[in-house]
Coordinates of C-alpha atoms and ligand atoms in Angstrom, one line a residue:
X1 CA 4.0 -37.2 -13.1
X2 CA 6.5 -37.6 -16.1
X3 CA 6.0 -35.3 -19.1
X4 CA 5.8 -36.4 -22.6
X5 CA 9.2 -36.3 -24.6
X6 CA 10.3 -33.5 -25.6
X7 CA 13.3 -31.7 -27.2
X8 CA 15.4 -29.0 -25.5
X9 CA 16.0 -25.9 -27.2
X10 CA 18.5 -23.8 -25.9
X11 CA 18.7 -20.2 -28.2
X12 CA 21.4 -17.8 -27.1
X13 CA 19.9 -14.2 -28.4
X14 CA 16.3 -12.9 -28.7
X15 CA 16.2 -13.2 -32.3
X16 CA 17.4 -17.3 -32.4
X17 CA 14.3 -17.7 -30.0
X18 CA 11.4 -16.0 -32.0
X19 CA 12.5 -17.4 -35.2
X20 CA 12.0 -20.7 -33.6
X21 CA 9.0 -20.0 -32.4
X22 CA 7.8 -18.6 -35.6
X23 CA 9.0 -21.9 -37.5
X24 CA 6.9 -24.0 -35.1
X25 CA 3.6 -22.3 -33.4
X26 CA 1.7 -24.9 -33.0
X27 CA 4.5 -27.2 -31.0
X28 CA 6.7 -24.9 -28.9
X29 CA 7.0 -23.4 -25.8
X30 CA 8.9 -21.4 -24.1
X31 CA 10.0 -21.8 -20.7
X32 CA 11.7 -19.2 -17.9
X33 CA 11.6 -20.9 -14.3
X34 CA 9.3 -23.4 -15.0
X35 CA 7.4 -23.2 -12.1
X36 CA 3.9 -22.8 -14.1
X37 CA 4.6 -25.2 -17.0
X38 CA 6.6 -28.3 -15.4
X39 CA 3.8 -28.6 -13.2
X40 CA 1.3 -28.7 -16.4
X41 CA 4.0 -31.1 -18.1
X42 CA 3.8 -33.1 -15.8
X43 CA 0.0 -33.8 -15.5
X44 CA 0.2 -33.8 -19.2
X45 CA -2.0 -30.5 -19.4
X46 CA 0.9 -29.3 -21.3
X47 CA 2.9 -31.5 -24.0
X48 CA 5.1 -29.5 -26.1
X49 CA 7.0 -31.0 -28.6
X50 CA 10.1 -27.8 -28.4
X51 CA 10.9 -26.5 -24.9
X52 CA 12.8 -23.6 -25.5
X53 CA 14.2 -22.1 -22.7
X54 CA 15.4 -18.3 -22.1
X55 CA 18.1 -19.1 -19.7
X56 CA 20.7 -18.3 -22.4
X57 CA 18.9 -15.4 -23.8
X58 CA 21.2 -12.3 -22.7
X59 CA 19.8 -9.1 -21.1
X60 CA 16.6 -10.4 -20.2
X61 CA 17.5 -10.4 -15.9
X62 CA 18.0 -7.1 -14.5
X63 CA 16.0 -4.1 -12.1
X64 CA 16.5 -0.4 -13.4
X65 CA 14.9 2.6 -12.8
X66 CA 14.5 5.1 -16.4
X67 CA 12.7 8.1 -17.3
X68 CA 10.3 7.5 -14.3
X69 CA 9.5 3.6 -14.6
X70 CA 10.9 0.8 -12.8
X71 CA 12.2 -1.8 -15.5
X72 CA 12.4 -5.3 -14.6
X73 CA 13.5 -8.2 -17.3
X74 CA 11.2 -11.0 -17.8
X75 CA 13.4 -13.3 -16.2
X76 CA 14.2 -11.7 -13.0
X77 CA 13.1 -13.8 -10.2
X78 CA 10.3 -12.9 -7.5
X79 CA 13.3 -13.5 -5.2
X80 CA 15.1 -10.5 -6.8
X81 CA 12.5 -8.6 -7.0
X82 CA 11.4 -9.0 -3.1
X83 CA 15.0 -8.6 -2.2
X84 CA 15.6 -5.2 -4.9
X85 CA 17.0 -2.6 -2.8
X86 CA 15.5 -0.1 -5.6
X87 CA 12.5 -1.8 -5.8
X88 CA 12.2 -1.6 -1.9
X89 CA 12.9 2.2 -2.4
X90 CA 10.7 3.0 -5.1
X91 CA 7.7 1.1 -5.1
X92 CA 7.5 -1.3 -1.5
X93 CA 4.4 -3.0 -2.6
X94 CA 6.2 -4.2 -5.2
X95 CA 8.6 -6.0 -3.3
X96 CA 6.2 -7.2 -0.6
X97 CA 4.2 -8.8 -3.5
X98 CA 7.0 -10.6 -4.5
X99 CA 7.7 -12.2 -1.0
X100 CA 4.1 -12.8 -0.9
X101 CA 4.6 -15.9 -3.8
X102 CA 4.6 -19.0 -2.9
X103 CA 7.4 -20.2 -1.1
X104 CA 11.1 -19.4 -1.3
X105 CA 11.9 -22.3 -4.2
X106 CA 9.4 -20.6 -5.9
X107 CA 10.4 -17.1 -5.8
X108 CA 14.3 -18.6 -6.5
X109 CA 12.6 -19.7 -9.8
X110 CA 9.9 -18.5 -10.9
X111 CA 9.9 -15.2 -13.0
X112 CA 7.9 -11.9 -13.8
X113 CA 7.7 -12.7 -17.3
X114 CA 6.4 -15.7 -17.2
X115 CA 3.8 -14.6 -14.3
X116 CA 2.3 -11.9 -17.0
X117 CA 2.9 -14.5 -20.1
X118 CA 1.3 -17.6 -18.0
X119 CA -2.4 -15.4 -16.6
X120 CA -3.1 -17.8 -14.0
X121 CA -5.9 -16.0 -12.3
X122 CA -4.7 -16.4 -8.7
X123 CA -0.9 -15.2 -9.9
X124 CA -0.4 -11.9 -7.4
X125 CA 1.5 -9.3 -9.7
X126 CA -1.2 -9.1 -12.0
X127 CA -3.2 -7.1 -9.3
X128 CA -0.6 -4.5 -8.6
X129 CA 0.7 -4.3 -12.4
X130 CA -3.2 -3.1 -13.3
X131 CA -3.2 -1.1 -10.8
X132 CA -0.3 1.2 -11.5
X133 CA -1.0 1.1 -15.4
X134 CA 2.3 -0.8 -16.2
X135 CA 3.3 -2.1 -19.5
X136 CA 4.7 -5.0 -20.8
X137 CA 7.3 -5.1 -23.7
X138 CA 7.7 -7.9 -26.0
X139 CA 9.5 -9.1 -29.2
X140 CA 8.0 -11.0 -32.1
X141 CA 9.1 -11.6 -35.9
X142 CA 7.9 -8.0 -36.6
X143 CA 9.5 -6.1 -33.2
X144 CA 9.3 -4.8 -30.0
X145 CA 5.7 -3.2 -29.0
X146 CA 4.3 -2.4 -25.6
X147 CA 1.4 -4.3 -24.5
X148 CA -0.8 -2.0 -22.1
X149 CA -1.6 -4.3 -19.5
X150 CA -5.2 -3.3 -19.2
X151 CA -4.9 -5.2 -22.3
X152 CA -2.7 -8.5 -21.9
X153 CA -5.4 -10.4 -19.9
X154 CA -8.1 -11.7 -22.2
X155 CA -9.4 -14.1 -20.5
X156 CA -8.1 -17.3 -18.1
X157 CA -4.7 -18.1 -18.7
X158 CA -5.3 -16.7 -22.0
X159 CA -3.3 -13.1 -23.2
X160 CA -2.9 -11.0 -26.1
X161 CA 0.6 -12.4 -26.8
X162 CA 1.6 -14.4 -30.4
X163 CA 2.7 -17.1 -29.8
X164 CA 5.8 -16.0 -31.1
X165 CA 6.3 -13.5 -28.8
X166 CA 8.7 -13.2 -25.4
X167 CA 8.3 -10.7 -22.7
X168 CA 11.5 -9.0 -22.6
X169 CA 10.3 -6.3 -20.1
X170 CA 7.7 -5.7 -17.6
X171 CA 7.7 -1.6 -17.2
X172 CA 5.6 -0.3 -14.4
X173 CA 5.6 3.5 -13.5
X174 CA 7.3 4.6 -10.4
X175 CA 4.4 6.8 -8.1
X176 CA 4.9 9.9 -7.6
X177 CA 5.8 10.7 -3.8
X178 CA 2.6 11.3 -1.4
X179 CA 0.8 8.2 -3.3
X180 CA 0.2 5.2 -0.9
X181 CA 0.5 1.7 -2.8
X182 CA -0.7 -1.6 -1.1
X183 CA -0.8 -5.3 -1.6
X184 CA -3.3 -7.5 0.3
X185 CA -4.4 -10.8 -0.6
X186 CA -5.9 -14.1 1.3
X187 CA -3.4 -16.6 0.5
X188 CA -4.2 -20.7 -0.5
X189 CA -3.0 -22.2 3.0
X190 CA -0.8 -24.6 0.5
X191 CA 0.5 -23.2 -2.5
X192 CA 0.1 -19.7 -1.1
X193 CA -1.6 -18.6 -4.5
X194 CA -4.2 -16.0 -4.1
X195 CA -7.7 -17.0 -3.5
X196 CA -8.5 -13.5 -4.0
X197 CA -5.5 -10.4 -3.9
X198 CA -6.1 -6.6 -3.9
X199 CA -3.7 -4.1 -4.6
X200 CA -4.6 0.1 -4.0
X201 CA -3.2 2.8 -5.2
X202 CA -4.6 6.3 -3.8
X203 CA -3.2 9.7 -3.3
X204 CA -5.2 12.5 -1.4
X205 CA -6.2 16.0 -1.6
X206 CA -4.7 18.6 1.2
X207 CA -8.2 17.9 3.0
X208 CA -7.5 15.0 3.3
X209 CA -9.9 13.3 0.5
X210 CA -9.2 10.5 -2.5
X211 CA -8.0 12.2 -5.4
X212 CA -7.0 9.6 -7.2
X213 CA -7.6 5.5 -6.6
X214 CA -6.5 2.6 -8.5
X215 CA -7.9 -1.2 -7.5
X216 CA -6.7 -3.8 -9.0
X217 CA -8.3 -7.5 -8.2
X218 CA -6.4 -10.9 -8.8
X219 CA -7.6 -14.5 -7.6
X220 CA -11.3 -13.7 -7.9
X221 CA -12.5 -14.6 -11.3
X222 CA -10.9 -15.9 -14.8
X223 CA -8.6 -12.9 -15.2
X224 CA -7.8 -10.1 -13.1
X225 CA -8.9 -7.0 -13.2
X226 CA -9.9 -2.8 -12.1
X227 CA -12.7 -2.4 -9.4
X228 CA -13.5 1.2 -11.7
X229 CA -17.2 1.6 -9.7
X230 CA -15.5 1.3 -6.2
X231 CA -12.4 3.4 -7.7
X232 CA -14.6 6.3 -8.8
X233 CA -17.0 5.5 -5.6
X234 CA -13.9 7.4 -3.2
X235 CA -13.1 10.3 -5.7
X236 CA -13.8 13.2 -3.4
X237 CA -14.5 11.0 -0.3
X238 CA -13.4 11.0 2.9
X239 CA -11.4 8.1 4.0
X240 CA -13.6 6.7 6.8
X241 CA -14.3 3.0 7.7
X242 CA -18.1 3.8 6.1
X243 CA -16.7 5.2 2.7
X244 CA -13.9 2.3 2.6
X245 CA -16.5 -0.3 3.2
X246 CA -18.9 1.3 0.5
X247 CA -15.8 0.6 -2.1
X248 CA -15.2 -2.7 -1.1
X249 CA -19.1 -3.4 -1.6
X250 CA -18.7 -2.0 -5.3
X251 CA -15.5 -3.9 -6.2
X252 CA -17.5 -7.0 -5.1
X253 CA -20.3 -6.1 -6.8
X254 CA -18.3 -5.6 -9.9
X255 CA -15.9 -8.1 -10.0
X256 CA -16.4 -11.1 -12.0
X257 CA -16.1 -14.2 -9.4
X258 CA -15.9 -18.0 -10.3
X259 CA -16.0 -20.7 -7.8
X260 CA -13.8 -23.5 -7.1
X261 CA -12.7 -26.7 -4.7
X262 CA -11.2 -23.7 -2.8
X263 CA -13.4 -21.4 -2.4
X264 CA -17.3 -20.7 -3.9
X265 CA -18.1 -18.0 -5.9
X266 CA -20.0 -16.5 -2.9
X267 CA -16.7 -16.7 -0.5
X268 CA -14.9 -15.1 -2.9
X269 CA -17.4 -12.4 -3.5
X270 CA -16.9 -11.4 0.6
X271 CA -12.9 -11.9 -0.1
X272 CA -12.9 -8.7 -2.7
X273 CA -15.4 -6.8 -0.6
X274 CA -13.0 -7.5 2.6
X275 CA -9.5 -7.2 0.8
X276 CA -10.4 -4.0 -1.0
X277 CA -11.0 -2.2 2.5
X278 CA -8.1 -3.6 3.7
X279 CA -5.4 -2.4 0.8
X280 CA -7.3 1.0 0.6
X281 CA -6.5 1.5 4.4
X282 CA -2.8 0.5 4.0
X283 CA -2.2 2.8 0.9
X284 CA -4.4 5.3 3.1
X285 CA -1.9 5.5 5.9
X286 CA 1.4 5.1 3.2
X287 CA -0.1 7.9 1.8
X288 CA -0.3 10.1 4.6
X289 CA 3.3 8.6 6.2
Ligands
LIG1 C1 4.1 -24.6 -5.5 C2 3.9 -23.3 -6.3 C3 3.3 -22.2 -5.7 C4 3.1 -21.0 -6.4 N1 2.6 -19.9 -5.7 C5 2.4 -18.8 -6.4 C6 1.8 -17.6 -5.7 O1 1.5 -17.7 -4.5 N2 1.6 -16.5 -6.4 C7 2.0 -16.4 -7.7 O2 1.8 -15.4 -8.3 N3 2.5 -17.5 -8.4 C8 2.7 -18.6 -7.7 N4 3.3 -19.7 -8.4 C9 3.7 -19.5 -9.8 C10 5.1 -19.0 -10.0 O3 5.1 -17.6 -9.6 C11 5.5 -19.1 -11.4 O4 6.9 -19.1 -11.4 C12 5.1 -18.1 -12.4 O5 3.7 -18.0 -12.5 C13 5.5 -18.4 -13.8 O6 6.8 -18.0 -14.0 P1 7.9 -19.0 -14.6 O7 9.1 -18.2 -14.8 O8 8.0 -20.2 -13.6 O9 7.2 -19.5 -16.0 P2 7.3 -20.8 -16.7 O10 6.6 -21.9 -15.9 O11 8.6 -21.1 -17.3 O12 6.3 -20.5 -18.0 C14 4.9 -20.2 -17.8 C15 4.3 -19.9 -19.1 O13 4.7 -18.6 -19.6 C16 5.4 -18.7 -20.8 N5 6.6 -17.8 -20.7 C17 7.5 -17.8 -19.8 N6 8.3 -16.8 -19.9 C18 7.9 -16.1 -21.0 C19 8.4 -15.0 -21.7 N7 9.4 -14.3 -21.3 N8 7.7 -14.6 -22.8 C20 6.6 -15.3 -23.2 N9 6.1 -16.4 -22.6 C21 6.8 -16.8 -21.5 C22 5.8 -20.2 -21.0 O14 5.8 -20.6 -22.3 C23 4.6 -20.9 -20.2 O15 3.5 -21.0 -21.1 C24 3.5 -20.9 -7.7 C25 4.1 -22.0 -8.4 C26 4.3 -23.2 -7.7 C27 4.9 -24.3 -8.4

């Protein structure tokens, strides 16, 4: 339970931090709450030689709403996120997420940049981020650039970041009004990680069928990822209990599932079918509200 040695690093701008972390990829890492790597540390999964923490980095904690988006630094907390009076007005599921994570040490610490930088599969944003087409900004030797983040999880705990990069911004489009948003997941009894998590999106036509659907699936397999069989399943379809249930068969046809000591691969496999219909029936009645 004690790490290997290693030396703090404490930069105070953006720039001080990527330069270290270009001068050393191989040895350095960064760290925001610490709630994902400590615990690594400590079982010596993780032995950096540089720990270089972002607490002194300025401008990188703070919730805005611009041009249409939410903007939330990388190291703003689940905590402030689940207690955001802006987030709670523009974009609940969102904050609901955020309560949903572990418990409240947790949430004190941990941050939303480091949730999209660490892609443990059973983290809970990453359902709701796919979902709603977000982006993530970061900052490397060459820049800023935007990371789609259909295309930061590549595979388990493994994203499209340099190593010398830092999320500086998670940016996640604020739904139009009449769009129903929803967050479900089965929680680890423990660590309240998701064992699977499913996060809808939908909006509907004046008759009262999907126009649009979004399903984004966390928990299940080695990264998350779009249910886009179940999603196009319920374009033009009625929202019944049968036509709900038809999309939740898809996504858990679809979905890659892996088992573990918590759940098989076949458990899991009901979990997406089950949590899809539930988060399409919650963004079904937000949409309607
Ligand atoms: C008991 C327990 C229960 C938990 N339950 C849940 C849960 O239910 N749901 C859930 O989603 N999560 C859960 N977590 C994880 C928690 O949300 C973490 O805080 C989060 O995943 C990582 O955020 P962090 O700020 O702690 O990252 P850190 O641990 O500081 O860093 C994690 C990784 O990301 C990198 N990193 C951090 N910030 C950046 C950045 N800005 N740019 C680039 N790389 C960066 C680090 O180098 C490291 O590799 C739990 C954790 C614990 C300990």
């Amino acid at each position: 339970m004690i790490p290997s040695a290693f030396e703090y690093i404490a930069p105070t701008s953006l720039n001080e931090a990527v330069n270290f972390l270009s001068a050393h990829p191989d040895d350095a890492k960064l760290v925001a709450g610490g709630h994902s790597l400590i615990p690594l540390m400590k079982f010596r999964l993780a032995a950096p030689r540089y720990l270089v923490d972002l607490a002194h980095v300025p401008d990188l904690r703070y919730i805005r709403e611009a041009q249409g988006f939410l903007e939330l630094g990388a190291l703003t907390t689940h905590y402030e996120i689940e207690s955001s009076a802006l987030v709670r007005e523009r974009l609940l599921a969102l904050s609901e997420t955020a309560a949903l994570i572990g418990d409240v040490q947790v949430r004190n610490r941990g941050t939303i940049g480091g949730s999209m930088a660490h892609a443990d599969p059973a983290a809970d944003y990453p359902a709701l981020i796919l979902a709603l087409n977000s982006d993530i900004v970061a900052t490397g030797p060459k820049g800023q650039r935007t990371i789609k983040a259909s295309d930061l999880f590549v595979d388990l705990m493994t994203t499209s970041l340099d190593p010398n990069e830092v999320v500086t911004q998670v940016r996640i489009p604020i739904p139009p009004a009449g769009t129903g948003v929803a967050y479900e997941k089965f929680p680890h009894p423990a660590s309240r990680y998701a064992i699977v998590g499913v996060a809808a999106v939908v909006r509907l036509n004046s008759n009262g069928t999907f126009a649009q659907v979004a399903i984004g699936v966390t928990g299940a397999g080695p990264k998350p990822s779009r249910a886009s069989a179940a999603e196009s399943s319920l374009i033009g379809s009625d929202t019944s209990d049968a036509s709900l249930r038809k999309a939740g068969s898809a996504a858990s046809e679809e979905t890659e599932t892996s088992g573990d000591i918590h759940a098989s691969d076949a458990y899991r496999k009901h979990l997406v079918e089950e949590f899809t219909v539930r988060a399409l029936r919650r963004a079904v009645d937000r949409a309607r509200s």
